[in-house]
Short mmCIF file of C-alpha atoms and ligand atoms in Angstrom, two decimals:
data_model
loop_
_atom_site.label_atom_id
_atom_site.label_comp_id
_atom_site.label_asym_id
_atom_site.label_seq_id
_atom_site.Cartn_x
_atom_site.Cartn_y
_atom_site.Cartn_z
CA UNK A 35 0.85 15.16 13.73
CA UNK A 36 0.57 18.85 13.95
CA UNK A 37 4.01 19.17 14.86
CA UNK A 38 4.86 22.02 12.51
CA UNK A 39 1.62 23.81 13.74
CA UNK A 40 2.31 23.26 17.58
CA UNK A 41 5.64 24.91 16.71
CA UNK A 42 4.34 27.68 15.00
CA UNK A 43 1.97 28.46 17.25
CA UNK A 44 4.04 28.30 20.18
CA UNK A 45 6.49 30.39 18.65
CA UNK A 46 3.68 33.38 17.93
CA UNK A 47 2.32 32.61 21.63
CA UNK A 48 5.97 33.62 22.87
CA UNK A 49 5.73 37.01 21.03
CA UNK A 50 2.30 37.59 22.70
CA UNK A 51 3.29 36.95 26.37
CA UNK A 52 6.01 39.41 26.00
CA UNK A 53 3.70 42.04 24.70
CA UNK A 54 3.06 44.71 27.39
CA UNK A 55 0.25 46.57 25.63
CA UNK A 56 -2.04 45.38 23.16
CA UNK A 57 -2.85 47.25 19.61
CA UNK A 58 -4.87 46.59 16.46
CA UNK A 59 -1.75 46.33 14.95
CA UNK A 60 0.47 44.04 16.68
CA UNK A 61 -2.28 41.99 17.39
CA UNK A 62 -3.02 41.63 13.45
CA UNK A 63 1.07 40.78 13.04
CA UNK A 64 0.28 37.94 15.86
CA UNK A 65 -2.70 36.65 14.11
CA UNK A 66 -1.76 37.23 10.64
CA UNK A 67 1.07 34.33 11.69
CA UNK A 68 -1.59 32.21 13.45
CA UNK A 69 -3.72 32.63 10.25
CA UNK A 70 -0.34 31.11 8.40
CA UNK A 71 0.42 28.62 10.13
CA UNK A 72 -3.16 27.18 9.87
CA UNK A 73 -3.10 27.69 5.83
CA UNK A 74 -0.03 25.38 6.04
CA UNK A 75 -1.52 23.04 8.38
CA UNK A 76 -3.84 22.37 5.88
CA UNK A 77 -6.69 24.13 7.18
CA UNK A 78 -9.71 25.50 4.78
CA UNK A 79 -8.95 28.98 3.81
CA UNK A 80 -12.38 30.09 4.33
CA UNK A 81 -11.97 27.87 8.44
CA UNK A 82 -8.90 29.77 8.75
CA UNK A 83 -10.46 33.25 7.87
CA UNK A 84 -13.06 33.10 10.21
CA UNK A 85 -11.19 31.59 12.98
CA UNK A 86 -8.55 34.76 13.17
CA UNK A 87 -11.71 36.77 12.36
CA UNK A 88 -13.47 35.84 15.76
CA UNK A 89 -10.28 35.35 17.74
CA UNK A 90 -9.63 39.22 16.39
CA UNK A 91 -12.94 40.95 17.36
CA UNK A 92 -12.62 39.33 20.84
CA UNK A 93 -9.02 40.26 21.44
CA UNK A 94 -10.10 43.71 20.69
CA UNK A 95 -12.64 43.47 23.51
CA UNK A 96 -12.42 46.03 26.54
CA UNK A 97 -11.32 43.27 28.89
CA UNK A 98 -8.56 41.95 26.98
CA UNK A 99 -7.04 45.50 25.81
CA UNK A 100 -7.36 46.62 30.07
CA UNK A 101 -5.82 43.32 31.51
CA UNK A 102 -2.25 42.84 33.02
CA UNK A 103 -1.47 39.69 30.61
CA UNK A 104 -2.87 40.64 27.44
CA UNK A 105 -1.06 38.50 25.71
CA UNK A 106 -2.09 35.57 28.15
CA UNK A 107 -5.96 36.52 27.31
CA UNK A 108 -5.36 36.27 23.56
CA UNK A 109 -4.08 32.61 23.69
CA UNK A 110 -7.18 31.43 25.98
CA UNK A 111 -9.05 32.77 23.50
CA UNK A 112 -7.35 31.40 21.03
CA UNK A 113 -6.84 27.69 22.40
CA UNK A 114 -11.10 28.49 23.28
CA UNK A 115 -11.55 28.81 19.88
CA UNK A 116 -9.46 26.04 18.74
CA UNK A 117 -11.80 23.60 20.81
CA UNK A 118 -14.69 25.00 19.26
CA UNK A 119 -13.29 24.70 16.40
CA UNK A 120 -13.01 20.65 16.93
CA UNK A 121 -16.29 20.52 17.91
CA UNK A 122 -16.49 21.68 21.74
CA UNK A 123 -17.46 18.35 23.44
CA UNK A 124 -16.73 14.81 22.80
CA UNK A 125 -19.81 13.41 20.30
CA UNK A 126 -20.75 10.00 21.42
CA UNK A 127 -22.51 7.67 19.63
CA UNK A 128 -25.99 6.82 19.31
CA UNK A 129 -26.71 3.33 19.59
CA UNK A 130 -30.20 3.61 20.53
CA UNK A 131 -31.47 0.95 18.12
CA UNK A 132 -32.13 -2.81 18.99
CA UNK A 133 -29.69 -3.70 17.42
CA UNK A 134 -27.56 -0.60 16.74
CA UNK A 135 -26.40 -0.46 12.93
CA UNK A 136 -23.20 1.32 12.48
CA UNK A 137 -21.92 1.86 8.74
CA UNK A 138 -18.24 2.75 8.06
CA UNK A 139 -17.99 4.70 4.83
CA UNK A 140 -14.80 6.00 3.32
CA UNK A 141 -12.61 6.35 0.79
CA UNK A 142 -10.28 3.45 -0.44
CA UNK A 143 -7.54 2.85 1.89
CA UNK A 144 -8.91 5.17 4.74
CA UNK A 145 -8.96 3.20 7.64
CA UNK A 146 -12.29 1.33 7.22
CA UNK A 147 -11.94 -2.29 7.75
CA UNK A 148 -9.29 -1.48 10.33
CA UNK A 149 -11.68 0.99 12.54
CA UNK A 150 -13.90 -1.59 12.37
CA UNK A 151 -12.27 -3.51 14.30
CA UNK A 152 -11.02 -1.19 16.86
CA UNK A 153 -14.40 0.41 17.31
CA UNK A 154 -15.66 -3.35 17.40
CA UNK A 155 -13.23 -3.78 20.67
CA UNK A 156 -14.03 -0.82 22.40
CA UNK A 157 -18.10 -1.33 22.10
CA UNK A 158 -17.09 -5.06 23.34
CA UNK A 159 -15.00 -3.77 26.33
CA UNK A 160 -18.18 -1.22 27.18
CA UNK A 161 -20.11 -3.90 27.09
CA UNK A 162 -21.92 -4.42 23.98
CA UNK A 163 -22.28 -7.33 21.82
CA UNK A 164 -20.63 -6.63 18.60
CA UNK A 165 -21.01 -8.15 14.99
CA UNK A 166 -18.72 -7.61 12.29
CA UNK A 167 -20.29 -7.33 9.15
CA UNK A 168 -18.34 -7.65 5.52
CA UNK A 169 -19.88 -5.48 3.26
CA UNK A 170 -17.44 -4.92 0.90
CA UNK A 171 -18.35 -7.34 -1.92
CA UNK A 172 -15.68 -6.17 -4.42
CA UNK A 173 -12.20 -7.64 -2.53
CA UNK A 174 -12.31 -11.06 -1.42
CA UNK A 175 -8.87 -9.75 0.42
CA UNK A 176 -11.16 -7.30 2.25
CA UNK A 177 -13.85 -9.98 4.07
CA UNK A 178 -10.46 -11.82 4.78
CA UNK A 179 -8.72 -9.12 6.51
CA UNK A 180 -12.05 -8.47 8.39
CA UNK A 181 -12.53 -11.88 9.67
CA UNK A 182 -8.76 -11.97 10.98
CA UNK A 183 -9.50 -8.55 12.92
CA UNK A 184 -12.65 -10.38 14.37
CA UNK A 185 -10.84 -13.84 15.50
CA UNK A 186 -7.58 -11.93 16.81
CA UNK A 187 -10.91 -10.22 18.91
CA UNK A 188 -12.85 -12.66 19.36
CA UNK A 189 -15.76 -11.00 18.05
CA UNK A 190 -17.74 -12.98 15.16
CA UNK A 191 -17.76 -11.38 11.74
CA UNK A 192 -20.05 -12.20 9.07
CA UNK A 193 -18.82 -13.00 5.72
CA UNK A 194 -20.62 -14.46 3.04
CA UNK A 195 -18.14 -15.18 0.15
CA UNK A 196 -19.05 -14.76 -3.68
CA UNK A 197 -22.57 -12.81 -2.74
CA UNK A 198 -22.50 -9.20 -5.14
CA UNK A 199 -25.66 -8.20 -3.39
CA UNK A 200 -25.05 -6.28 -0.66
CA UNK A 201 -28.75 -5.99 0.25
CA UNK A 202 -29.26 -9.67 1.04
CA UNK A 203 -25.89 -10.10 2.75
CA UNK A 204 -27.31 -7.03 4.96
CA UNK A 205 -30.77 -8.95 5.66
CA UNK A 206 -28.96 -12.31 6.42
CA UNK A 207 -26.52 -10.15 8.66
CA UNK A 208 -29.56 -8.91 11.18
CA UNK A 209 -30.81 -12.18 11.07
CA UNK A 210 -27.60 -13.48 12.05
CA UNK A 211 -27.13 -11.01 14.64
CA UNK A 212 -30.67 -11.30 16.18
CA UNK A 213 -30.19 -15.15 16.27
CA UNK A 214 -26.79 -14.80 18.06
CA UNK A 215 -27.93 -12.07 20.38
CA UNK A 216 -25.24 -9.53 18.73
CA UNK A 217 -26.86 -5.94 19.69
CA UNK A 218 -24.54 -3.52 17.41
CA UNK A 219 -23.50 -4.22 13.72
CA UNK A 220 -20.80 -2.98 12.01
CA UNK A 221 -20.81 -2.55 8.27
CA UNK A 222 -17.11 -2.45 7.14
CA UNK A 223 -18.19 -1.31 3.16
CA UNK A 224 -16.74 -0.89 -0.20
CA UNK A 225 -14.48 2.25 -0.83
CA UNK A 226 -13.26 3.55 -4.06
CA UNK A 227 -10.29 5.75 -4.98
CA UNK A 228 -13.08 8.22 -5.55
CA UNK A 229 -16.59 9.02 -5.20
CA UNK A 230 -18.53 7.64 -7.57
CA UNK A 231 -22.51 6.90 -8.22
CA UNK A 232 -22.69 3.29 -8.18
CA UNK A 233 -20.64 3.53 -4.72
CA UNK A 234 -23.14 5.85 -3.28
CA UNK A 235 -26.21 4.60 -4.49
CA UNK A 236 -25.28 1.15 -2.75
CA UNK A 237 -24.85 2.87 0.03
CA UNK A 238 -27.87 4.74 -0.16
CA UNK A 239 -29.04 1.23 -0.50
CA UNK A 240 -28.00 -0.24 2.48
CA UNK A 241 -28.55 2.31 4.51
CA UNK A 242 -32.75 1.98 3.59
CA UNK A 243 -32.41 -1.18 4.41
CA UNK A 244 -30.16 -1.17 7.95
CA UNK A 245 -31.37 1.97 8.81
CA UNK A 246 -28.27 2.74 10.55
CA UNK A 247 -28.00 4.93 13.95
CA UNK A 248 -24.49 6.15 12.68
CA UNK A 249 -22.95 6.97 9.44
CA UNK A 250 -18.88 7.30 10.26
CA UNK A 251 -17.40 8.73 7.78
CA UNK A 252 -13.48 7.47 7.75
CA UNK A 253 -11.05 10.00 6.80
CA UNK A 254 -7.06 9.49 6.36
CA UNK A 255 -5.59 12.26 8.40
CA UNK A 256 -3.54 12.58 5.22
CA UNK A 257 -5.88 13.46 2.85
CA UNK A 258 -4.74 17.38 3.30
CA UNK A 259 -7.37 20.34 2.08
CA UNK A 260 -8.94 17.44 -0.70
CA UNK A 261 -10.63 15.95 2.98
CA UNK A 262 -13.22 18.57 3.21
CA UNK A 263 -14.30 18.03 -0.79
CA UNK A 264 -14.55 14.22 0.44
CA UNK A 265 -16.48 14.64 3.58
CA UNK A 266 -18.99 17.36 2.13
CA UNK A 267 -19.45 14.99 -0.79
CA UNK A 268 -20.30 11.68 1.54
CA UNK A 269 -22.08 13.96 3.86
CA UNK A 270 -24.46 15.52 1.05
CA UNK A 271 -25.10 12.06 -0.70
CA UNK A 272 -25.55 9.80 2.73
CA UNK A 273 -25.91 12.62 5.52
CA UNK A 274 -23.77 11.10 7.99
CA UNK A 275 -23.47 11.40 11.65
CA UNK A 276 -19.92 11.91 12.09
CA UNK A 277 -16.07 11.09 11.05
CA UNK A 278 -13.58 9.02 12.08
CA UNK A 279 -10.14 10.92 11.45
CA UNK A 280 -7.34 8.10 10.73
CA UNK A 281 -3.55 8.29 10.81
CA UNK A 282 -2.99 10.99 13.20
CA UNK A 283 0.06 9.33 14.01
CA UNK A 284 1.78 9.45 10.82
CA UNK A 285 2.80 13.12 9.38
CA UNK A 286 -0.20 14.45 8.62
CA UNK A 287 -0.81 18.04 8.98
CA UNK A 288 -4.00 17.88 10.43
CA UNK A 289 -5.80 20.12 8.54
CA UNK A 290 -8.59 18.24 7.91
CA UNK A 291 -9.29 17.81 12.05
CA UNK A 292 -9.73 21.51 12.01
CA UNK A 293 -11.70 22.07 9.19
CA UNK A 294 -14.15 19.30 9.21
CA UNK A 295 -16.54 20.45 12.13
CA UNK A 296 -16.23 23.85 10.49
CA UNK A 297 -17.32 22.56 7.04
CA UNK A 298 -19.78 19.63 7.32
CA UNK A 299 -21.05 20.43 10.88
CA UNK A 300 -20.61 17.01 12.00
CA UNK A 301 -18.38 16.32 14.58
CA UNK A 302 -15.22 13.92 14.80
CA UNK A 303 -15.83 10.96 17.00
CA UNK A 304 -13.03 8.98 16.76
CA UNK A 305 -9.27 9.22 16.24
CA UNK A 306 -7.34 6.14 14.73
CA UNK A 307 -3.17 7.01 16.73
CA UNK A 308 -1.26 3.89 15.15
CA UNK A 309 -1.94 0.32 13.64
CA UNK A 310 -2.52 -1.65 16.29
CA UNK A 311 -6.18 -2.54 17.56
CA UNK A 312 -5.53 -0.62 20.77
CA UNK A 313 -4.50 2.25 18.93
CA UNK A 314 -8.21 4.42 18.95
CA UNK A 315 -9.52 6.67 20.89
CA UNK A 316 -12.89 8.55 21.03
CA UNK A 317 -12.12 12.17 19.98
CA UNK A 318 -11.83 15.07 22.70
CA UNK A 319 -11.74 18.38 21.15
CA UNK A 320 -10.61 20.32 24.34
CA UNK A 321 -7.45 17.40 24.74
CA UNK A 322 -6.75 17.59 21.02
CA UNK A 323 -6.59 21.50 21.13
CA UNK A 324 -4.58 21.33 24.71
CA UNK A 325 -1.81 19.29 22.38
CA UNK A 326 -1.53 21.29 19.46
CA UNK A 327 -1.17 24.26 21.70
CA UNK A 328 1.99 22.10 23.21
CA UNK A 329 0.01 21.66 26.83
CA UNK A 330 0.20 18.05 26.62
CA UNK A 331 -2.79 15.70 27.16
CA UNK A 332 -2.12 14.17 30.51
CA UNK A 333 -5.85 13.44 31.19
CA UNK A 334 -6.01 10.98 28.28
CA UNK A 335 -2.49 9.78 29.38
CA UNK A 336 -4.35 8.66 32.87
CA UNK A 337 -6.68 7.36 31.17
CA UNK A 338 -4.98 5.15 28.83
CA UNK A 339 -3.27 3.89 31.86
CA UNK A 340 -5.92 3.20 33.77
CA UNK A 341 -7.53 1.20 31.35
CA UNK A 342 -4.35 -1.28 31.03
CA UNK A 343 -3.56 -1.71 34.58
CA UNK A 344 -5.32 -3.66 36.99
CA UNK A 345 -5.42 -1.68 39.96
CA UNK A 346 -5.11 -5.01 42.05
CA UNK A 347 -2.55 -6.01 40.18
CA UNK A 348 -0.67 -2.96 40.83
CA UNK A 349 -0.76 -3.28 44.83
CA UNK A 350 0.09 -6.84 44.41
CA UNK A 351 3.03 -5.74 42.51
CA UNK A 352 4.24 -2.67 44.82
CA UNK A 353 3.59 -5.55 48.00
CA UNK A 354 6.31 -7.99 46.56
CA UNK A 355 8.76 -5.09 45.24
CA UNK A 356 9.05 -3.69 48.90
CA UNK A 357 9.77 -7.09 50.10
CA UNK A 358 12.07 -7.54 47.68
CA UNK A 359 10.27 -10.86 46.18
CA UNK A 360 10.15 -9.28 42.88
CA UNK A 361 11.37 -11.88 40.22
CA UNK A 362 12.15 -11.90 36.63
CA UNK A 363 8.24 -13.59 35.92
CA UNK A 364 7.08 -10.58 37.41
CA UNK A 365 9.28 -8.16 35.05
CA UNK A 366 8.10 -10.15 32.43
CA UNK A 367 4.60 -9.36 33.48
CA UNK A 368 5.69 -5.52 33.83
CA UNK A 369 7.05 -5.07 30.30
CA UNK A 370 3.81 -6.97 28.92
CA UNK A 371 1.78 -4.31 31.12
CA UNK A 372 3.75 -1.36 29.43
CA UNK A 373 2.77 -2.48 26.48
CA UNK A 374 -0.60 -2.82 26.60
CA UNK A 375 -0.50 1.47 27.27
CA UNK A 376 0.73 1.19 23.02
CA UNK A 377 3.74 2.58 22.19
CA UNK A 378 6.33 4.76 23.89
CA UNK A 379 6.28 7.32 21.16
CA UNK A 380 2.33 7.64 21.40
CA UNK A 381 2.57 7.83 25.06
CA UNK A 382 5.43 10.38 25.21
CA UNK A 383 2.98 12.57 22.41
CA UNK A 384 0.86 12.84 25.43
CA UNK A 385 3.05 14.48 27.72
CA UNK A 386 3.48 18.51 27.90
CA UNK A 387 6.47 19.26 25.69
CA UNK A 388 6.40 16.03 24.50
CA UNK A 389 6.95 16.56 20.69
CA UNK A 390 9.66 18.12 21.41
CA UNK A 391 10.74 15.02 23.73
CA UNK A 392 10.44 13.04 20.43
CA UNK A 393 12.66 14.57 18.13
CA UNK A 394 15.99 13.91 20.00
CA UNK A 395 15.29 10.60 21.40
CA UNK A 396 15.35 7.25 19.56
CA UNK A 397 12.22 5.58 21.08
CA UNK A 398 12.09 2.97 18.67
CA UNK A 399 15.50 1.50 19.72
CA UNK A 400 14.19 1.77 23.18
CA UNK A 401 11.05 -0.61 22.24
CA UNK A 402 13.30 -2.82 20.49
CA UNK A 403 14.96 -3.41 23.83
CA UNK A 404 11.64 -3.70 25.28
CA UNK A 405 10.87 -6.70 23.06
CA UNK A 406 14.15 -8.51 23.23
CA UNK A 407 14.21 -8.10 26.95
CA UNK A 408 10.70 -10.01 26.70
CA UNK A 409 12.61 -12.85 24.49
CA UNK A 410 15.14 -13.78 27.06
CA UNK A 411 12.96 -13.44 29.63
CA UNK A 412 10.30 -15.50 27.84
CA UNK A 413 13.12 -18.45 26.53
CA UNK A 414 13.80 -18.77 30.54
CA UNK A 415 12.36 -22.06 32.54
CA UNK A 416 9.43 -21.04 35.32
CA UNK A 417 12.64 -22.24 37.59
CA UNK A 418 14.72 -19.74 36.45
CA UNK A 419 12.67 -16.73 36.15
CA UNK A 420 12.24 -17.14 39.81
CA UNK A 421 15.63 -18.34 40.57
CA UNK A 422 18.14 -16.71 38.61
CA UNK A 423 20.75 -18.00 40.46
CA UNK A 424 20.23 -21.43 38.81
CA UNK A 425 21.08 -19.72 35.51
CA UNK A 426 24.43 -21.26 34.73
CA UNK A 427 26.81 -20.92 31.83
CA UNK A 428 25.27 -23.85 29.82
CA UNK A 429 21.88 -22.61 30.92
CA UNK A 430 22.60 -18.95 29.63
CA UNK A 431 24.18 -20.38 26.27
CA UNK A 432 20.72 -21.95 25.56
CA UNK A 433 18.74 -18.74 26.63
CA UNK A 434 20.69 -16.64 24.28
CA UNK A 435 20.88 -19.24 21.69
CA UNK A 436 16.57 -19.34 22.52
CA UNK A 437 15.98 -15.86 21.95
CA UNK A 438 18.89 -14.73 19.55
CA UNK A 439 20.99 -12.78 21.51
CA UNK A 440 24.37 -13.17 22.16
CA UNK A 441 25.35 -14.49 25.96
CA UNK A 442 26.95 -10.65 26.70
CA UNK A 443 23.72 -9.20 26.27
CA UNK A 444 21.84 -11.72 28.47
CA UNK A 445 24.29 -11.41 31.05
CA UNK A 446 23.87 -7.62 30.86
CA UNK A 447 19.79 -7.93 31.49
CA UNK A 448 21.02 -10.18 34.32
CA UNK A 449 23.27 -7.41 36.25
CA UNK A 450 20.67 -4.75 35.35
CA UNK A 451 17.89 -6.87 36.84
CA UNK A 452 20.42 -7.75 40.09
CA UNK A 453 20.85 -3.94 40.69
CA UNK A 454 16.90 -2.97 40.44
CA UNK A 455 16.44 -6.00 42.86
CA UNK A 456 19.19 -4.14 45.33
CA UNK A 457 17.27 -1.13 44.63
CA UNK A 458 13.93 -2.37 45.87
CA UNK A 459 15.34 -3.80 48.65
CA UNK A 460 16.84 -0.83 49.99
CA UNK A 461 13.67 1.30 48.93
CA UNK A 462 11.54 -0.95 50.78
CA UNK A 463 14.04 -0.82 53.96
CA UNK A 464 14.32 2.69 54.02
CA UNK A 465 10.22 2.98 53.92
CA UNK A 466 9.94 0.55 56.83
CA UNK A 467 12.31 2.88 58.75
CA UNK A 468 10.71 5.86 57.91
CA UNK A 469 7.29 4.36 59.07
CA UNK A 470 9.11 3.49 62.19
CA UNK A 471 9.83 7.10 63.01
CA UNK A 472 6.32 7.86 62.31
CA UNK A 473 6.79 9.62 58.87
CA UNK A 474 4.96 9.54 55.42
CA UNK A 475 7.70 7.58 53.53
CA UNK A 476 8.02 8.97 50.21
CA UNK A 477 6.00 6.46 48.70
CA UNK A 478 7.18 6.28 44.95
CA UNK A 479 5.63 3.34 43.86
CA UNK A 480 2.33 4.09 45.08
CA UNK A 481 -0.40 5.35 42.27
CA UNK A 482 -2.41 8.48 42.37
N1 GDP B 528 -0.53 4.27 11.17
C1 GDP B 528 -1.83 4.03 11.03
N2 GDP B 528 -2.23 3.22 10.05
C2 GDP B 528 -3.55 2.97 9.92
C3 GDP B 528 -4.52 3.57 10.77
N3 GDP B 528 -5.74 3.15 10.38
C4 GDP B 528 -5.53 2.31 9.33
N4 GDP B 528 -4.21 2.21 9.03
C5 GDP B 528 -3.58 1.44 7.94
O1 GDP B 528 -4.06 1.91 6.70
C6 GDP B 528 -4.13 0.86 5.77
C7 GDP B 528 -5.51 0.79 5.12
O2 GDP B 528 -6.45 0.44 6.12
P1 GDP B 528 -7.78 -0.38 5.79
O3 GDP B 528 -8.52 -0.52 7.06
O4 GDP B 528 -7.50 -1.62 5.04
O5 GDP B 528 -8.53 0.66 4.82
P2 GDP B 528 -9.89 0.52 4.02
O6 GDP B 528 -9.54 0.28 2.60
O7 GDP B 528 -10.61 1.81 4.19
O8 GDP B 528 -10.66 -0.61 4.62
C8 GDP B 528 -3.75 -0.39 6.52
O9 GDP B 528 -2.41 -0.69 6.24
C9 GDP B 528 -3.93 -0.02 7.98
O10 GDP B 528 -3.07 -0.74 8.83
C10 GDP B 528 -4.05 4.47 11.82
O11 GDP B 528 -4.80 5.07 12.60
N5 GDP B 528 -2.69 4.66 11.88
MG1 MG B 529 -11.44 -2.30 3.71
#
């Protein structure tokens, strides 16, 4: 997402650090192709007008026109713009009520049931007590696909099969909740192709009767310049409280993140980055803008990382690699670990210059060797994950034969892991010594 724009951008930004004085006019050439590459991001015309119109009057400014870096000036106040653009500071949610009623609205196919889900995890892993609610009467498929989200979460969901009233299945679903001590409710509703009456007069319905602390409005990244028709209409019929922008990892232009504040006033709360549960994360203008400008987003990276690994788990881990008692269980464990941060190619997106990171590399083949590296490893006895020497040639015929890989290639993971093990050993070694002589060892496997 926004690769095309990032580029653009960064190609104007070049042209303005290399100018040495600044004029009306080669300022308006700059802008004119920031104003462009917006239009063809997606962005509303009318957004993109007003954004070059307010980066323009300040670049004019006295202090900009007098300063040694003009150029520099003009893309802080550009990238300063951009964030207010998104909305300036991350919107949280209000979920004052006892219990908190969330309803996810949306078009068909936006991301609905799915956010549910992931929003359902991350109120469950801040602390709260979650209930899934089906409200979408018209797809059996859809209270199916719901409850599956909720067991793979363990986080109850309430379905009530063949009830058309939405109303009662509401009223039942707060009685449920305050029965089962569930303190936030999430309504994963009906969505149609398009907006239509009946569709928002249920909601209007339901939210009378939940009266719901936040109205998300979910919003395929994808939707292109049609989003900000779709949010203004939801907004004017329900008034929600914010969006939840979907897909941003797919190819999306990302118009519709730029416009929306702009447009409806309401801010973005969430971001939907893949298809796994995982795969969510609360919206932060001032990160989001830091990316498109190509600065990377290092302080969500940290973060993402800090949430999977277990701090204590991590010494434990460095203790045994410098005493070289690091076994194949415990690579295991480290591959599982990685994954748990989601995928490589969302995690390289994070880092400075990491779009353009993406483009040459072949990630996914990379994950794929991930995954099979977790089969052999996973096909292996307790014994011989901490004993490869046990692993004879009968032994490594059933391994391969176990996870469906041929005997070269587990042989291959077996050198591999031999060398790292040498590695360690001499890493740790070389520490000791260093600690001996009373210097700070280079400690590489040491966090923060
Ligand atoms: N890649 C990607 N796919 C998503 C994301 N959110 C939802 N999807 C997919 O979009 C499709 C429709 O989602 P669903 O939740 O059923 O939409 P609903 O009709 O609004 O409830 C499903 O295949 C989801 O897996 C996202 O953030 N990234
Ligand atoms: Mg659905």
């Amino acid at each position: 997402m926004f690769d095309s724009l990032s580029g653009k951008l960064q190609n104007t930004f070049r042209n303005l650090r290399g100018l040495g004085k600044i004029s009306e006019a080669n300022v308006s050439d700059s802008l004119r192709e920031v104003r462009l590459a917006l239009l063809e991001a997606d962005v509303n015309f009318k957004v993109a007008r007003d954004f070059i119109e307010r980066v323009k009057a300040k670049s004019m400014g006295a202090e900009v026109v007098q300063s040694i870096q003009p150029g520099q000036q003009i893309i802080k106040i550009i990238h300063d713009e951009l964030v207010e653009l998104l909305g300036s500071a991350n919107a949280g949610l209000n979920l004052s009520g006892n219990p908190a009623c969330v309803l996810m609205v949306g078009l068909h196919g936006s991301g609905k049931t799915t956010s549910s889900g992931k929003l359902a995890r991350l109120l469950h892993k801040q602390g709260r007590q979650p209930l899934l609610v089906a409200a979408d009467v018209y797809r059996p498929a859809a209270m199916d696909q719901l409850e599956t989200l909720g067991k793979q979460l363990d986080i109850p969901t309430f379905v009530k099969r063949g009830e058309q009233d939405v109303s009662k299945i509401a009223r039942e679903a707060l009685d449920f909740a305050k029965a089962n001590n569930r303190n936030t409710l999430i309504f994963d509703t009906a969505g149609r192709l398009q907006i239509d009456e009946p569709l928002v007069q249920e909601l209007v319905r339901l939210r009378e009767l939940v009266k719901p602390q936040e109205i998300l409005l979910v919003l395929d990244a994808a939707t292109g310049q049609e989003s900000v028709n779709v949010a203004t209409h939801f907004d004017k019929a329900l008034n929600i409280s914010g969006a939840i922008l979907t897909k941003l990892d797919g190819d999306a232009r990302g118009g519709a993140a730029l416009s929306l504040k702009a447009v409806t006033g309401k801010p973005i709360k969430f971001v939907g980055v893949g298809e796994k549960l995982e795969d969510f994360e609360p919206f932060h203008p001032e990160r989001m803008a830091s990316r498109i400008l190509g600065m990377g987003d290092v302080v969500s990276l940290v973060e993402r990382a800090a949430e999977a690994v277990d701090l204590n788990d991590a010494r434990r881990m460095e203790e045994k690699l410098r005493k070289g008692q690091f076994t194949m269980e415990d690579f295991l464990e480290q591959l599982r670990q990685l994954k748990k941060l989601g995928s490589l190619e969302s995690l390289v997106g994070l880092l400075p210059g990491g779009d353009q990171l993406l483009k040459g590399g072949d990630l996914n083949k990379q994950e794929k060797e991930f995954r099979r590296m977790e089969g052999m490893i996973c096909a292996m006895t307790f014994q011989e994950r901490r004993n490869p020497q046990l692993l004879n040639a009968k032994r490594r015929i059933r391994i391969a034969k176990g996870s469906g890989v041929s005997v070269t290639e587990l042989n291959s993971l077996l050198n591999r892991f031999g060398q790292m093990q040498q590695m360690m050993k001499k890493m740790g070694k070389f520490q000791k010594m260093m600690a001996r002589m009373g210097g700070a060892a280079p400690n590489l496997l040491r966090r923060g």
